[in-house]
PDB file of C-alpha atoms and ligand atoms in Angstrom:
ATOM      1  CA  UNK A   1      -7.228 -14.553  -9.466  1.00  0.00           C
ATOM      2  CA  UNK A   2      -4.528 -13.922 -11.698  1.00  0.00           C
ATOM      3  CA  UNK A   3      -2.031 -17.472 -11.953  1.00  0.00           C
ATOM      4  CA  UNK A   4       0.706 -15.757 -12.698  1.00  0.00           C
ATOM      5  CA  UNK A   5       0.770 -13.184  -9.631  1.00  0.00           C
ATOM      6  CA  UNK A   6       2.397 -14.022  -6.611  1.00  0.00           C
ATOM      7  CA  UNK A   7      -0.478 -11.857  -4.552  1.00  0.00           C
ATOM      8  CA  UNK A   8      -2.940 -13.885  -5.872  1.00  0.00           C
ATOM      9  CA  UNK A   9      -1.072 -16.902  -4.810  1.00  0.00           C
ATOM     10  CA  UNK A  10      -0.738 -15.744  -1.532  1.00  0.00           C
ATOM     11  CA  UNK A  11      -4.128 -14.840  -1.310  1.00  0.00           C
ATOM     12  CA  UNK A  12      -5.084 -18.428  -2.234  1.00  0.00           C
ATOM     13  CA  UNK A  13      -2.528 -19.744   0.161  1.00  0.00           C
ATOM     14  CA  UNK A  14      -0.853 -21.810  -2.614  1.00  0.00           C
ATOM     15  CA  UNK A  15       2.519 -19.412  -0.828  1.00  0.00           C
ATOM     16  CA  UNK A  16       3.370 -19.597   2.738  1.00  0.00           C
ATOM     17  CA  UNK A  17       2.931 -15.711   4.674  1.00  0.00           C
ATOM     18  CA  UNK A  18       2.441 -14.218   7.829  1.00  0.00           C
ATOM     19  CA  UNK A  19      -1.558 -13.197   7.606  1.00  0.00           C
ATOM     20  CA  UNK A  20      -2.946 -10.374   9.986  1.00  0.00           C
ATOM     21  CA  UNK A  21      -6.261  -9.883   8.600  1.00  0.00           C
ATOM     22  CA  UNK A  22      -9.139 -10.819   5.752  1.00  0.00           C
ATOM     23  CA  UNK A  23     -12.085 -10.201   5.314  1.00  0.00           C
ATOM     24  CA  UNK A  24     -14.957 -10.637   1.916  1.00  0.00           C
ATOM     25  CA  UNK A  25     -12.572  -7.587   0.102  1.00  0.00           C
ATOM     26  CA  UNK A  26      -8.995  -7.180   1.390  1.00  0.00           C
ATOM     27  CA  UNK A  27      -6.608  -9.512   2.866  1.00  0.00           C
ATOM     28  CA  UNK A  28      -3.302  -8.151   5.127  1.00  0.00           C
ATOM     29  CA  UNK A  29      -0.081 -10.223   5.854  1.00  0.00           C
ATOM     30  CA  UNK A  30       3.587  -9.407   6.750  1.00  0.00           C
ATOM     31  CA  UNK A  31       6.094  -8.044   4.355  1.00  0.00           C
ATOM     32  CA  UNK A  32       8.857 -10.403   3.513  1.00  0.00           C
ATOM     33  CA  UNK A  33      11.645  -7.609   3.674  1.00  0.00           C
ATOM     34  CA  UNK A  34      10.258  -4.955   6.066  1.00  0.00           C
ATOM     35  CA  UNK A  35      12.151  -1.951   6.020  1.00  0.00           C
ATOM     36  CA  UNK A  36      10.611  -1.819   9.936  1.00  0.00           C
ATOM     37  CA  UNK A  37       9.180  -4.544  12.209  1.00  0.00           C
ATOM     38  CA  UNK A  38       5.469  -4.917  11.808  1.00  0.00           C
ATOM     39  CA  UNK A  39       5.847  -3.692   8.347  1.00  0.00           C
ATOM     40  CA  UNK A  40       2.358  -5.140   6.988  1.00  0.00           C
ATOM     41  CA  UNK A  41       0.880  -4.812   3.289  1.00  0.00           C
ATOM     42  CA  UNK A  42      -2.629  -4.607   2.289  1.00  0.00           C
ATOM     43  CA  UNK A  43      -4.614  -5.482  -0.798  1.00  0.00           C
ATOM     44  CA  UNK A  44      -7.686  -6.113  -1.924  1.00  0.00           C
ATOM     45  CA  UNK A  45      -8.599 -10.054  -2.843  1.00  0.00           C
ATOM     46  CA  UNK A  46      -9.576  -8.744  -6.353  1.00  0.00           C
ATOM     47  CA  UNK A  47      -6.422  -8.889  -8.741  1.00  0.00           C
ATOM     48  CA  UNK A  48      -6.433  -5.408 -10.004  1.00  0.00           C
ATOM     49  CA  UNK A  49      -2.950  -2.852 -10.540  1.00  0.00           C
ATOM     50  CA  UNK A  50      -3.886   0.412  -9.654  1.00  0.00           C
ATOM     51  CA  UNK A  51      -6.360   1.898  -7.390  1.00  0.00           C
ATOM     52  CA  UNK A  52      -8.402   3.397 -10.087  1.00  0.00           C
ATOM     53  CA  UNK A  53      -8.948   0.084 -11.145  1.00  0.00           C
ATOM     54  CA  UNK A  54     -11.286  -0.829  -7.830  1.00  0.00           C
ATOM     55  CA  UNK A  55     -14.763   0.085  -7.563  1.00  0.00           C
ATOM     56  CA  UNK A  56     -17.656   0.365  -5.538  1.00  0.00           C
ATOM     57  CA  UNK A  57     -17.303  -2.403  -2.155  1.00  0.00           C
ATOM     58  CA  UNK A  58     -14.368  -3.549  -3.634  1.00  0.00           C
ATOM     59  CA  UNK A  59     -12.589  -0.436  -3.010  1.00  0.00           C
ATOM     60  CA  UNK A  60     -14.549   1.019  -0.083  1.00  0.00           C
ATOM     61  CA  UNK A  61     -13.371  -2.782   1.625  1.00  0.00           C
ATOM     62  CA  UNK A  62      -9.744  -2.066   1.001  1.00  0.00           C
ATOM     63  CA  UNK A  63      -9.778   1.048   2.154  1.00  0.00           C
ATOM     64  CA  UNK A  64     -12.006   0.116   6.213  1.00  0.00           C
ATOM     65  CA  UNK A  65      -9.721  -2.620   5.935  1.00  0.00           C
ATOM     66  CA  UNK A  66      -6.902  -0.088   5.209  1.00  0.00           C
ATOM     67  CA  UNK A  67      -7.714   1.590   8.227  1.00  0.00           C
ATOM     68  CA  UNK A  68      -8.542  -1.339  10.463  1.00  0.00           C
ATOM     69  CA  UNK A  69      -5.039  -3.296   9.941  1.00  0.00           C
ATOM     70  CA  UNK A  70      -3.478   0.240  10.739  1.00  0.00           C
ATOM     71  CA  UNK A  71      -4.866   0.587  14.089  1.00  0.00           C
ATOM     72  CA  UNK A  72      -4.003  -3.122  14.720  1.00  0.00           C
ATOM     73  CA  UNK A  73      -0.587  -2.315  14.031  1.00  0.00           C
ATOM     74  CA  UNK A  74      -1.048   0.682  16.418  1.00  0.00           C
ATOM     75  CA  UNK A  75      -2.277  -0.694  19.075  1.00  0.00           C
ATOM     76  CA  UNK A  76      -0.044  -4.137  18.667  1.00  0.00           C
ATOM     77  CA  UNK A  77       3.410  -2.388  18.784  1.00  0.00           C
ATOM     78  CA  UNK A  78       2.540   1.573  19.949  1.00  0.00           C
ATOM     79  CA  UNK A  79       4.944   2.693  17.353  1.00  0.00           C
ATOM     80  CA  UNK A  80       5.163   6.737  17.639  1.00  0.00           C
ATOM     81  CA  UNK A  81       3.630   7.020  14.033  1.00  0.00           C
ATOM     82  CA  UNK A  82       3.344   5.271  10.395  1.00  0.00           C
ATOM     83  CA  UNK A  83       4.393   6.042   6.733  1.00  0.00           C
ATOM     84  CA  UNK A  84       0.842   4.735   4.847  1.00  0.00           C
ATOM     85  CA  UNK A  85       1.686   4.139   0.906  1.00  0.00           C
ATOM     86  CA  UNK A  86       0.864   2.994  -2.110  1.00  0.00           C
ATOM     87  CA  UNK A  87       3.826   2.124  -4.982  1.00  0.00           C
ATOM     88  CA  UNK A  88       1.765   2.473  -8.547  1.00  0.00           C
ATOM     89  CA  UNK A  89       3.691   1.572 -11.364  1.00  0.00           C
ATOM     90  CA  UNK A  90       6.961  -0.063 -12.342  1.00  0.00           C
ATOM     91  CA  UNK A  91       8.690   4.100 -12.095  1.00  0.00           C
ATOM     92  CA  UNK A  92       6.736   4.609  -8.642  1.00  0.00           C
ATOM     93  CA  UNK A  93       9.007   1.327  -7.296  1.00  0.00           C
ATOM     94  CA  UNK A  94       5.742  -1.224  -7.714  1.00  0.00           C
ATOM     95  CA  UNK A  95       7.294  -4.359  -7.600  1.00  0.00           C
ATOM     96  CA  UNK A  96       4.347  -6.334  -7.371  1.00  0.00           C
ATOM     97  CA  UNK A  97       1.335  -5.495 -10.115  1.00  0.00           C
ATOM     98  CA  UNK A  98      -1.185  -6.733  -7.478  1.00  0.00           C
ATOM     99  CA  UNK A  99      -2.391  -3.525  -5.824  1.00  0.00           C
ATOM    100  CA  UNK A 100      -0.928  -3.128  -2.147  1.00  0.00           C
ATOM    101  CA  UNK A 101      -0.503  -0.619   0.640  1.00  0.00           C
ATOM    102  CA  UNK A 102       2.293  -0.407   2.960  1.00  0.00           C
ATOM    103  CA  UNK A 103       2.006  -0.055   6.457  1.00  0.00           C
ATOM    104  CA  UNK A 104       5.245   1.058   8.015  1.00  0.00           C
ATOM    105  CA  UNK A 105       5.920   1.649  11.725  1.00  0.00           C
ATOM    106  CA  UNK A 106       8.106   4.520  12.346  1.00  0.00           C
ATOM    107  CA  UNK A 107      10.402   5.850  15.558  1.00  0.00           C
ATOM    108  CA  UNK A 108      12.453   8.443  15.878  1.00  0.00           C
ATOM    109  CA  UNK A 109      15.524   7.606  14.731  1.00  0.00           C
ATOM    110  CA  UNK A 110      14.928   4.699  13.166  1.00  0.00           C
ATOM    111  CA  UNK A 111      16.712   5.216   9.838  1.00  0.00           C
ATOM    112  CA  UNK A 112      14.202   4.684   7.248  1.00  0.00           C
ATOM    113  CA  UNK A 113      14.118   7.246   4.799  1.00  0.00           C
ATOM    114  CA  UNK A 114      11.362   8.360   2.225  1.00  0.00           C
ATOM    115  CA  UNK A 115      13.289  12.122   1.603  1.00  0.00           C
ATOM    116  CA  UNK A 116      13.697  13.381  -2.325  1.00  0.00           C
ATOM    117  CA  UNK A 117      14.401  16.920  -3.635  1.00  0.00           C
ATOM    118  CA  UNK A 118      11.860  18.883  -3.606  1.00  0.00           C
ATOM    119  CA  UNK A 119      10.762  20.678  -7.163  1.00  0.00           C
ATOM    120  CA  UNK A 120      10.742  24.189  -8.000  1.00  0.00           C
ATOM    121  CA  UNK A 121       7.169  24.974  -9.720  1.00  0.00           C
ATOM    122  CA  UNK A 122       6.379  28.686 -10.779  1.00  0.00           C
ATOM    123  CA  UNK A 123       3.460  30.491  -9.405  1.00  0.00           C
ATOM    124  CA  UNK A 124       1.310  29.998 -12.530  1.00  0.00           C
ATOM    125  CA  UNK A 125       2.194  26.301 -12.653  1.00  0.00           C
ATOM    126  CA  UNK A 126       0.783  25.345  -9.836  1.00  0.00           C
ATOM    127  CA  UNK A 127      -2.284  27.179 -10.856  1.00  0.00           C
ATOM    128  CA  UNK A 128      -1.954  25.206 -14.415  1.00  0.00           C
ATOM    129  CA  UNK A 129      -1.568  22.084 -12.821  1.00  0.00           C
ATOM    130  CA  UNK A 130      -4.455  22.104 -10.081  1.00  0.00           C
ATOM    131  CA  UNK A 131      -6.498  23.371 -12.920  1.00  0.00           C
ATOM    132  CA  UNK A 132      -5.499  20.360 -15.403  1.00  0.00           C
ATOM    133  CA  UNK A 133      -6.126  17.709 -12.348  1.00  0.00           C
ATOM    134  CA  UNK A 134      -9.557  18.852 -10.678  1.00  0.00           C
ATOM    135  CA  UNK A 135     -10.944  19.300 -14.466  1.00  0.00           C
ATOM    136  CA  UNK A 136     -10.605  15.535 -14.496  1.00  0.00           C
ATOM    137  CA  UNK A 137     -12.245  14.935 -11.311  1.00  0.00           C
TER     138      UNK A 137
HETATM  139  P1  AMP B   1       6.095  -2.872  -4.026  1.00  0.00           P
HETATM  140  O1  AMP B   1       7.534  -2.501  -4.288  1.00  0.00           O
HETATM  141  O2  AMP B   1       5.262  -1.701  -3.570  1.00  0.00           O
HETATM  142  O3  AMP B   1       5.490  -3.619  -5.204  1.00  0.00           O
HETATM  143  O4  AMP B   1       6.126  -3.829  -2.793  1.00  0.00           O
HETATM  144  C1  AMP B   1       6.236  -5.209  -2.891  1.00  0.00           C
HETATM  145  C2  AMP B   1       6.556  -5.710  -1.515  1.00  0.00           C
HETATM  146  O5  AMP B   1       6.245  -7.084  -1.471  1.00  0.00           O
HETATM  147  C3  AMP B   1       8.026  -5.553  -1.126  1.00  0.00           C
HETATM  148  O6  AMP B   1       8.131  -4.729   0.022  1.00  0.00           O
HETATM  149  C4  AMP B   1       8.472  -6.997  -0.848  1.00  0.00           C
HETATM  150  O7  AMP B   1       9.338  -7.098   0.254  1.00  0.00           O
HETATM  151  C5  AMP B   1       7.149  -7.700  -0.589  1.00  0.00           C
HETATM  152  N1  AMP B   1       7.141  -9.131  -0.888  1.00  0.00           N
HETATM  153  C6  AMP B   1       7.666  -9.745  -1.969  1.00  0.00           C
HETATM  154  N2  AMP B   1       7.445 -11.079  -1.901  1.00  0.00           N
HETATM  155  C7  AMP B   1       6.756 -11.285  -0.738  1.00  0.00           C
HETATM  156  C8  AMP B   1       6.246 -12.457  -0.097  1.00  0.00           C
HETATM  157  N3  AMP B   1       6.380 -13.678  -0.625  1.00  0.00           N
HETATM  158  N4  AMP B   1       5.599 -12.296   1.086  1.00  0.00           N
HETATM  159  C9  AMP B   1       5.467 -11.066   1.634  1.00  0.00           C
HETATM  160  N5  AMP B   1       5.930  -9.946   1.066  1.00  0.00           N
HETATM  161  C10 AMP B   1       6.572 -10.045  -0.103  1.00  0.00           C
HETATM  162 ZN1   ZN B   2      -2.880 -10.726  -8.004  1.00  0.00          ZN
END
C-alpha cells in the first residue's frame, strides 16, 4: 500500500466508496464523477501505475475480475453496450497513479464522447511501426 495514494486508501477503507466487488487481487467500487450511471473502476489491490507493472496472479486477477465486474454491470442495468479503458499516464488523462479500468455504460444517445481526429500514417509507416512494436513483444 502506498500512504500517499488515495486508491490505496480506499482499498484499505481509511476513504468512504461505493464497493461492487473484491476479491484476493482486484477490488471494484463506483466512480465519484461518472460520466454515466453505473460508471465503476477497477484495480488491482497491489499499488502499481501501469499495467506492465503487474505480473503473474496479480494481473491475471485484475483482468477475471475485469471481466466479472463487467458482466455485473451488464446484467445489473442492461445498458446496450460499454466503453472498457484504461488512462496510463499523466498525457493519457491518468489522474490517479494507482492502476484502474473504467467501466462505462453506454446508450444511444447518451452524450458521452471518446471521438479524436484520426491520423494520417503512410503505407510504409504502418509497416515501420508494427515492425518496431511486435519486435518488442
Ligand atoms: P483517471 O483519470 O483514469 O486517473 O481516473 C480517475 C477517476 O477516479 C476519475 O474518473 C475520478 O472521478 C475518480 N475518483 C477520484 N476520486 C474518487 C473517489 N474518492 N472515489 C471514487 N472515484 C474517484
Ligand atoms: Zn495505490
Amino acid at each position: 500500500m502506498s500512504v500517499d495514494c488515495l486508491f490505496c486508501r480506499i482499498i484499505a477503507g481509511e476513504i468512504p466508496s461505493y464497493n461492487v466487488y473484491e476479491d484476493e487481487f482486484a477490488f471494484a467500487f463506483l466512480d465519484i464523477n461518472p460520466i454515466a450511471r453505473g460508471h465503476t473502476l477497477v484495480l488491482p489491490r497491489v499499488h502499481v501505475t501501469k499495467l506492465a507493472e503487474l505480473e503473474g496472479e496479480a494481473l491475471s486477477g485484475l483482468a477475471a475480475a475485469l471481466q466479472r465486474v463487467a458482466a455485473g454491470v451488464e446484467k445489473a442495468l442492461e445498458p446496450e453496450g460499454l466503453n472498457i479503458f484504461i488512462n496510463q499516464g499523466e498525457v493519457a488523462g491518468q489522474v490517479i497513479p494507482h492502476l484502474h479500468a473504467h467501466i462505462v455504460p453506454r446508450e444511444k444517445g447518451d452524450g458521452v464522447r471518446f471521438e479524436t481526429p484520426v491520423v494520417k500514417l503512410a503505407e510504409e509507416e504502418f509497416g515501420k511501426v508494427s515492425e518496431l512494436i511486435s519486435k518488442t513483444i
